[in-house]
mmCIF file of C-alpha atoms in Angstrom:
data_model
loop_
_atom_site.group_PDB
_atom_site.id
_atom_site.type_symbol
_atom_site.label_atom_id
_atom_site.label_comp_id
_atom_site.label_asym_id
_atom_site.label_seq_id
_atom_site.Cartn_x
_atom_site.Cartn_y
_atom_site.Cartn_z
ATOM 1 C CA MET A 1 2.814 14.870 4.184
ATOM 2 C CA PRO A 2 1.131 15.447 7.576
ATOM 3 C CA HIS A 3 3.164 15.049 10.741
ATOM 4 C CA PHE A 4 2.648 15.979 14.373
ATOM 5 C CA THR A 5 5.129 16.325 17.212
ATOM 6 C CA THR A 6 4.796 14.105 20.270
ATOM 7 C CA SER A 7 5.193 15.303 23.841
ATOM 8 C CA ASP A 8 8.782 13.977 23.814
ATOM 9 C CA GLY A 9 9.613 15.861 20.621
ATOM 10 C CA LEU A 10 9.406 13.170 17.940
ATOM 11 C CA SER A 11 7.826 13.829 14.541
ATOM 12 C CA LEU A 12 5.276 11.157 13.609
ATOM 13 C CA HIS A 13 3.709 10.723 10.184
ATOM 14 C CA TYR A 14 0.030 10.020 9.635
ATOM 15 C CA THR A 15 -2.568 10.139 6.886
ATOM 16 C CA ASP A 16 -6.158 11.314 7.300
ATOM 17 C CA GLU A 17 -8.598 10.526 4.491
ATOM 18 C CA GLY A 18 -12.354 10.444 4.057
ATOM 19 C CA ALA A 19 -15.168 11.574 6.315
ATOM 20 C CA GLY A 20 -17.509 9.983 8.796
ATOM 21 C CA LEU A 21 -16.752 7.548 11.614
ATOM 22 C CA PRO A 22 -13.088 8.062 12.620
ATOM 23 C CA VAL A 23 -11.116 4.809 12.405
ATOM 24 C CA ILE A 24 -7.464 4.871 13.457
ATOM 25 C CA CYS A 25 -5.455 2.114 11.778
ATOM 26 C CA LEU A 26 -2.524 0.755 13.766
ATOM 27 C CA ALA A 27 -0.171 -1.592 11.933
ATOM 28 C CA GLY A 28 1.996 -4.538 12.944
ATOM 29 C CA LEU A 29 5.249 -4.351 14.887
ATOM 30 C CA THR A 30 7.643 -3.447 12.065
ATOM 31 C CA ARG A 31 5.040 -2.118 9.648
ATOM 32 C CA ASN A 32 3.352 1.165 8.817
ATOM 33 C CA GLY A 33 0.134 2.707 7.557
ATOM 34 C CA SER A 34 0.578 1.288 4.051
ATOM 35 C CA ASP A 35 -0.544 -2.079 5.453
ATOM 36 C CA PHE A 36 -4.104 -0.792 5.156
ATOM 37 C CA ASP A 37 -3.897 0.042 1.448
ATOM 38 C CA TYR A 38 -5.797 -3.127 0.549
ATOM 39 C CA VAL A 39 -8.700 -2.719 2.942
ATOM 40 C CA ALA A 40 -9.134 1.053 2.547
ATOM 41 C CA PRO A 41 -11.239 0.849 -0.660
ATOM 42 C CA HIS A 42 -13.650 -1.544 1.081
ATOM 43 C CA LEU A 43 -14.432 0.559 4.148
ATOM 44 C CA GLY A 44 -16.762 3.097 2.563
ATOM 45 C CA ASP A 45 -17.808 6.249 4.369
ATOM 46 C CA VAL A 46 -15.351 6.300 7.259
ATOM 47 C CA ARG A 47 -12.587 8.709 8.141
ATOM 48 C CA LEU A 48 -9.513 6.503 7.805
ATOM 49 C CA ILE A 49 -6.529 7.680 9.850
ATOM 50 C CA ARG A 50 -3.259 5.770 9.631
ATOM 51 C CA LEU A 51 -0.373 6.298 12.024
ATOM 52 C CA ASP A 52 3.260 5.373 11.389
ATOM 53 C CA TYR A 53 4.676 4.413 14.775
ATOM 54 C CA ARG A 54 7.852 6.038 16.029
ATOM 55 C CA GLY A 55 10.818 4.462 14.263
ATOM 56 C CA ARG A 56 8.702 3.093 11.432
ATOM 57 C CA GLY A 57 7.480 4.260 8.059
ATOM 58 C CA GLN A 58 7.881 8.015 7.539
ATOM 59 C CA SER A 59 8.034 8.819 11.264
ATOM 60 C CA GLY A 60 11.154 9.932 13.086
ATOM 61 C CA TRP A 61 13.462 7.516 14.870
ATOM 62 C CA ALA A 62 13.773 7.854 18.633
ATOM 63 C CA ASP A 63 17.119 8.557 20.305
ATOM 64 C CA ASP A 64 16.056 6.221 23.108
ATOM 65 C CA TYR A 65 15.034 2.880 21.598
ATOM 66 C CA LEU A 66 13.322 1.924 24.849
ATOM 67 C CA THR A 67 10.516 4.290 23.845
ATOM 68 C CA TYR A 68 9.610 1.704 21.203
ATOM 69 C CA ALA A 69 7.218 0.309 23.775
ATOM 70 C CA ILE A 70 3.467 -0.243 23.841
ATOM 71 C CA PRO A 71 2.745 2.267 26.660
ATOM 72 C CA ILE A 72 4.568 5.006 24.728
ATOM 73 C CA GLU A 73 2.852 4.026 21.480
ATOM 74 C CA CYS A 74 -0.488 4.210 23.297
ATOM 75 C CA ARG A 75 0.426 7.744 24.356
ATOM 76 C CA ASP A 76 1.391 8.609 20.778
ATOM 77 C CA CYS A 77 -2.018 7.423 19.579
ATOM 78 C CA VAL A 78 -3.841 9.565 22.150
ATOM 79 C CA GLU A 79 -1.687 12.550 21.219
ATOM 80 C CA LEU A 80 -2.585 12.029 17.555
ATOM 81 C CA MET A 81 -6.258 12.059 18.533
ATOM 82 C CA ASN A 82 -5.696 15.268 20.477
ATOM 83 C CA HIS A 83 -3.832 16.775 17.533
ATOM 84 C CA LEU A 84 -6.785 15.984 15.250
ATOM 85 C CA GLY A 85 -9.352 17.193 17.777
ATOM 86 C CA LEU A 86 -10.920 13.745 18.146
ATOM 87 C CA GLU A 87 -12.680 13.044 21.423
ATOM 88 C CA ARG A 88 -13.270 9.421 20.443
ATOM 89 C CA ALA A 89 -12.241 7.062 17.651
ATOM 90 C CA ALA A 90 -12.440 3.425 16.646
ATOM 91 C CA ILE A 91 -9.241 1.383 16.428
ATOM 92 C CA LEU A 92 -8.421 -1.145 13.712
ATOM 93 C CA GLY A 93 -5.338 -2.837 15.107
ATOM 94 C CA THR A 94 -3.197 -5.364 13.292
ATOM 95 C CA SER A 95 -0.954 -7.472 15.557
ATOM 96 C CA ARG A 96 1.018 -4.845 17.559
ATOM 97 C CA GLY A 97 -1.810 -2.420 16.833
ATOM 98 C CA GLY A 98 -4.253 -4.717 18.609
ATOM 99 C CA LEU A 99 -2.034 -4.811 21.682
ATOM 100 C CA ILE A 100 -1.994 -1.010 21.657
ATOM 101 C CA ALA A 101 -5.794 -1.088 21.436
ATOM 102 C CA MET A 102 -5.880 -3.243 24.585
ATOM 103 C CA GLY A 103 -3.661 -0.721 26.345
ATOM 104 C CA LEU A 104 -5.957 2.098 25.294
ATOM 105 C CA ALA A 105 -9.035 0.212 26.533
ATOM 106 C CA ALA A 106 -7.388 -0.311 29.914
ATOM 107 C CA THR A 107 -6.334 3.316 30.316
ATOM 108 C CA VAL A 108 -8.484 5.673 28.203
ATOM 109 C CA LYS A 109 -11.532 3.585 27.331
ATOM 110 C CA ASP A 110 -13.689 6.695 27.164
ATOM 111 C CA ARG A 111 -11.738 7.714 24.039
ATOM 112 C CA LEU A 112 -12.740 4.540 22.148
ATOM 113 C CA ILE A 113 -15.802 3.865 19.997
ATOM 114 C CA GLY A 114 -14.940 0.269 19.144
ATOM 115 C CA VAL A 115 -12.028 -2.038 18.345
ATOM 116 C CA ALA A 116 -11.205 -4.503 15.575
ATOM 117 C CA LEU A 117 -8.303 -6.906 16.110
ATOM 118 C CA ASN A 118 -6.447 -8.367 13.144
ATOM 119 C CA ASP A 119 -4.760 -11.669 14.043
ATOM 120 C CA ILE A 120 -3.973 -10.756 17.618
ATOM 121 C CA GLY A 121 -5.337 -11.643 21.026
ATOM 122 C CA PRO A 122 -4.414 -11.614 24.703
ATOM 123 C CA HIS A 123 -2.290 -14.755 24.392
ATOM 124 C CA LEU A 124 0.582 -14.797 21.895
ATOM 125 C CA ASP A 125 1.632 -18.219 20.666
ATOM 126 C CA PRO A 126 5.341 -18.770 21.519
ATOM 127 C CA ALA A 127 6.020 -20.243 18.061
ATOM 128 C CA GLY A 128 4.906 -17.038 16.400
ATOM 129 C CA LEU A 129 6.920 -14.921 18.812
ATOM 130 C CA GLU A 130 10.072 -16.873 17.934
ATOM 131 C CA VAL A 131 9.511 -16.184 14.241
ATOM 132 C CA ILE A 132 9.295 -12.468 14.979
ATOM 133 C CA LYS A 133 12.442 -12.512 17.122
ATOM 134 C CA ASN A 134 14.364 -14.214 14.326
ATOM 135 C CA TYR A 135 13.700 -11.543 11.690
ATOM 136 C CA ILE A 136 13.110 -8.285 13.529
ATOM 137 C CA GLY A 137 15.799 -5.651 13.019
ATOM 138 C CA ARG A 138 17.620 -7.699 10.394
ATOM 139 C CA ASN A 139 17.897 -7.177 6.672
ATOM 140 C CA PRO A 140 16.631 -10.137 4.624
ATOM 141 C CA PRO A 141 19.114 -12.385 2.791
ATOM 142 C CA GLN A 142 17.454 -11.708 -0.559
ATOM 143 C CA LYS A 143 19.157 -9.026 -2.658
ATOM 144 C CA THR A 144 16.271 -7.803 -4.805
ATOM 145 C CA TYR A 145 12.537 -7.197 -4.578
ATOM 146 C CA ALA A 146 11.967 -9.979 -7.086
ATOM 147 C CA GLU A 147 13.928 -12.505 -5.008
ATOM 148 C CA ALA A 148 12.086 -11.599 -1.825
ATOM 149 C CA ALA A 149 8.691 -11.795 -3.544
ATOM 150 C CA ALA A 150 9.565 -15.199 -5.009
ATOM 151 C CA VAL A 151 10.322 -16.585 -1.545
ATOM 152 C CA ARG A 152 6.978 -15.397 -0.212
ATOM 153 C CA GLU A 153 5.113 -16.881 -3.161
ATOM 154 C CA THR A 154 6.233 -20.349 -2.050
ATOM 155 C CA MET A 155 4.929 -20.049 1.532
ATOM 156 C CA PRO A 156 2.361 -22.844 2.006
ATOM 157 C CA VAL A 157 0.461 -20.975 4.737
ATOM 158 C CA PHE A 158 -0.534 -18.279 2.238
ATOM 159 C CA ALA A 159 -2.441 -19.411 -0.834
ATOM 160 C CA ASN A 160 -4.575 -17.695 -3.463
ATOM 161 C CA VAL A 161 -2.747 -14.411 -2.971
ATOM 162 C CA PRO A 162 -3.475 -11.929 -5.778
ATOM 163 C CA GLU A 163 -0.836 -11.803 -8.481
ATOM 164 C CA GLY A 164 1.747 -9.127 -7.808
ATOM 165 C CA ARG A 165 0.743 -8.773 -4.159
ATOM 166 C CA TRP A 166 4.014 -10.081 -2.740
ATOM 167 C CA LEU A 167 6.011 -7.708 -4.917
ATOM 168 C CA GLU A 168 3.904 -4.829 -3.579
ATOM 169 C CA GLU A 169 4.495 -6.073 -0.044
ATOM 170 C CA VAL A 170 8.279 -6.323 -0.227
ATOM 171 C CA ARG A 171 8.487 -2.862 -1.810
ATOM 172 C CA LYS A 172 6.666 -1.519 1.240
ATOM 173 C CA GLN A 173 8.831 -3.407 3.718
ATOM 174 C CA PHE A 174 12.309 -2.864 2.261
ATOM 175 C CA ARG A 175 14.519 -0.526 0.246
ATOM 176 C CA GLU A 176 16.469 -2.073 -2.614
ATOM 177 C CA THR A 177 20.116 -0.969 -2.586
ATOM 178 C CA GLU A 178 23.331 -2.025 -4.318
ATOM 179 C CA ASP A 179 24.137 -4.077 -1.211
ATOM 180 C CA GLY A 180 20.736 -5.761 -1.028
ATOM 181 C CA LEU A 181 17.421 -5.145 0.692
ATOM 182 C CA VAL A 182 17.293 -2.880 3.752
ATOM 183 C CA ILE A 183 14.474 -2.713 6.313
ATOM 184 C CA ARG A 184 12.357 0.456 6.408
ATOM 185 C CA TYR A 185 12.402 0.910 10.182
ATOM 186 C CA ASP A 186 14.854 1.566 12.978
ATOM 187 C CA PRO A 187 16.958 -1.593 13.538
ATOM 188 C CA LYS A 188 17.049 -0.747 17.246
ATOM 189 C CA LEU A 189 13.440 -1.902 17.415
ATOM 190 C CA ARG A 190 15.027 -5.336 17.772
ATOM 191 C CA ASP A 191 16.778 -4.312 20.991
ATOM 192 C CA ALA A 192 13.546 -2.887 22.392
ATOM 193 C CA VAL A 193 11.579 -6.056 21.638
ATOM 194 C CA LEU A 194 14.236 -8.440 22.958
ATOM 195 C CA GLU A 195 14.637 -6.452 26.176
ATOM 196 C CA ALA A 196 10.884 -6.370 26.673
ATOM 197 C CA GLY A 197 10.715 -10.109 26.036
ATOM 198 C CA ALA A 198 13.279 -10.744 28.766
ATOM 199 C CA GLN A 199 10.723 -9.591 31.331
ATOM 200 C CA PRO A 200 7.878 -11.822 32.589
ATOM 201 C CA ALA A 201 4.957 -11.606 30.181
ATOM 202 C CA PRO A 202 1.969 -9.756 31.635
ATOM 203 C CA ASP A 203 -1.475 -11.336 31.775
ATOM 204 C CA LEU A 204 -3.274 -9.623 28.912
ATOM 205 C CA TRP A 205 -6.713 -11.117 29.516
ATOM 206 C CA PRO A 206 -7.735 -8.249 31.832
ATOM 207 C CA PHE A 207 -6.751 -5.877 29.024
ATOM 208 C CA PHE A 208 -8.964 -7.808 26.616
ATOM 209 C CA ASP A 209 -11.799 -7.776 29.164
ATOM 210 C CA ALA A 210 -11.477 -3.975 29.220
ATOM 211 C CA PHE A 211 -13.189 -3.992 25.798
ATOM 212 C CA GLU A 212 -16.471 -4.755 27.593
ATOM 213 C CA GLY A 213 -19.271 -2.621 26.194
ATOM 214 C CA LEU A 214 -17.362 -1.652 23.037
ATOM 215 C CA PRO A 215 -18.270 -3.081 19.616
ATOM 216 C CA LEU A 216 -15.551 -5.670 19.070
ATOM 217 C CA CYS A 217 -14.326 -7.593 16.039
ATOM 218 C CA ALA A 218 -11.622 -10.255 15.769
ATOM 219 C CA ILE A 219 -10.154 -11.559 12.513
ATOM 220 C CA ARG A 220 -7.819 -14.547 12.436
ATOM 221 C CA GLY A 221 -5.769 -16.065 9.663
ATOM 222 C CA ALA A 222 -6.677 -19.755 9.591
ATOM 223 C CA ASN A 223 -2.961 -20.658 9.513
ATOM 224 C CA SER A 224 -1.817 -18.076 12.052
ATOM 225 C CA ASP A 225 1.114 -18.996 14.286
ATOM 226 C CA LEU A 226 0.497 -16.053 16.644
ATOM 227 C CA LEU A 227 -3.251 -16.146 17.376
ATOM 228 C CA SER A 228 -4.267 -19.751 18.029
ATOM 229 C CA ALA A 229 -7.723 -21.169 17.442
ATOM 230 C CA GLU A 230 -7.891 -21.907 21.180
ATOM 231 C CA THR A 231 -7.212 -18.280 22.110
ATOM 232 C CA LEU A 232 -9.829 -17.065 19.641
ATOM 233 C CA ALA A 233 -12.336 -19.504 21.142
ATOM 234 C CA GLU A 234 -11.640 -18.132 24.637
ATOM 235 C CA MET A 235 -12.076 -14.600 23.312
ATOM 236 C CA GLN A 236 -15.459 -15.604 21.866
ATOM 237 C CA GLN A 237 -16.483 -17.208 25.148
ATOM 238 C CA ARG A 238 -15.696 -14.005 27.037
ATOM 239 C CA ARG A 239 -17.356 -11.848 24.383
ATOM 240 C CA PRO A 240 -20.181 -13.841 22.742
ATOM 241 C CA ASP A 241 -21.213 -10.710 20.853
ATOM 242 C CA MET A 242 -17.772 -10.320 19.257
ATOM 243 C CA ILE A 243 -17.881 -10.242 15.462
ATOM 244 C CA THR A 244 -15.506 -12.980 14.347
ATOM 245 C CA ALA A 245 -14.000 -14.087 11.059
ATOM 246 C CA VAL A 246 -11.452 -16.762 10.188
ATOM 247 C CA VAL A 247 -9.772 -16.110 6.859
ATOM 248 C CA PRO A 248 -8.752 -19.245 4.939
ATOM 249 C CA ASP A 249 -5.370 -19.476 3.208
ATOM 250 C CA ARG A 250 -3.874 -16.795 5.439
ATOM 251 C CA ALA A 251 -1.362 -16.924 8.272
ATOM 252 C CA HIS A 252 -0.058 -13.931 10.233
ATOM 253 C CA ILE A 253 -1.445 -11.612 8.955
ATOM 254 C CA PRO A 254 -4.528 -11.426 6.711
ATOM 255 C CA PHE A 255 -4.385 -8.540 4.233
ATOM 256 C CA LEU A 256 -7.940 -7.539 5.300
ATOM 257 C CA ASP A 257 -9.304 -7.349 1.743
ATOM 258 C CA GLU A 258 -10.402 -10.987 1.851
ATOM 259 C CA PRO A 259 -14.210 -11.419 1.679
ATOM 260 C CA GLU A 260 -14.404 -12.825 5.210
ATOM 261 C CA ALA A 261 -12.421 -9.919 6.662
ATOM 262 C CA VAL A 262 -14.349 -7.291 4.715
ATOM 263 C CA ALA A 263 -17.714 -8.713 5.826
ATOM 264 C CA ALA A 264 -16.620 -8.726 9.470
ATOM 265 C CA LEU A 265 -15.341 -5.151 9.298
ATOM 266 C CA HIS A 266 -18.570 -3.975 7.648
ATOM 267 C CA ALA A 267 -20.577 -5.566 10.474
ATOM 268 C CA TRP A 268 -18.280 -3.963 13.039
ATOM 269 C CA ILE A 269 -18.612 -0.509 11.478
ATOM 270 C CA GLU A 270 -22.383 -0.887 11.342
ATOM 271 C CA ALA A 271 -22.419 -1.797 15.060
ATOM 272 C CA MET A 272 -20.728 1.523 15.874
ATOM 273 C CA ARG A 273 -23.147 3.730 13.962
#
């Protein structure tokens, strides 16, 4: 499987499939490139590049957990582009990936073709942040894949999820062992996030405004507890040309294969051609 070595010596895993417009997929905080399995068949003639962040997926774990930080992950993304010989690329960023996209727009905007944000914006709802803090870095209480999938099937904020989808999801997120389910990322990511959260939160609206002139798409789960309807409305006011979709029966995060998400991404890709 393809890997490259970062400037601080860490081996990061990525996949590179297809041809055409280069789209780098950046997953959520604890997730990896497999998050984009569902949308990949719908994206057509694009070059789909998926990066596993440091400490996640098939990438190496950092000795210094403080490098699990957005500025470093921005640097990793640029170094991946350099490794692949890409002068410019589009970013499809889910949650954490969207925050990285904002960092890239503020620092290396000339390397971007466009950005699509999946259930993330410049204001993070405190309720959603608390949910993340409660589970990050911890193994779930369920002992088997089947138990974990059953719990997710009862979540009222997700409805009409394809049969078997939750079982696929928990297999991606955890390893099943004799002692129960184990997370597939460095547990020290929890320490990095909690230490970062102890600092005053930066104003991210200037980072969002840095997308000016780039084709922009925003997708929100109608039941999201991280990207509020009010924040999305402010994003639309600042960028009236932003392609927007609200996906019913989804919270944080949409899978991106829903009809509303697919239509928005198709329009976004067309705007970059």
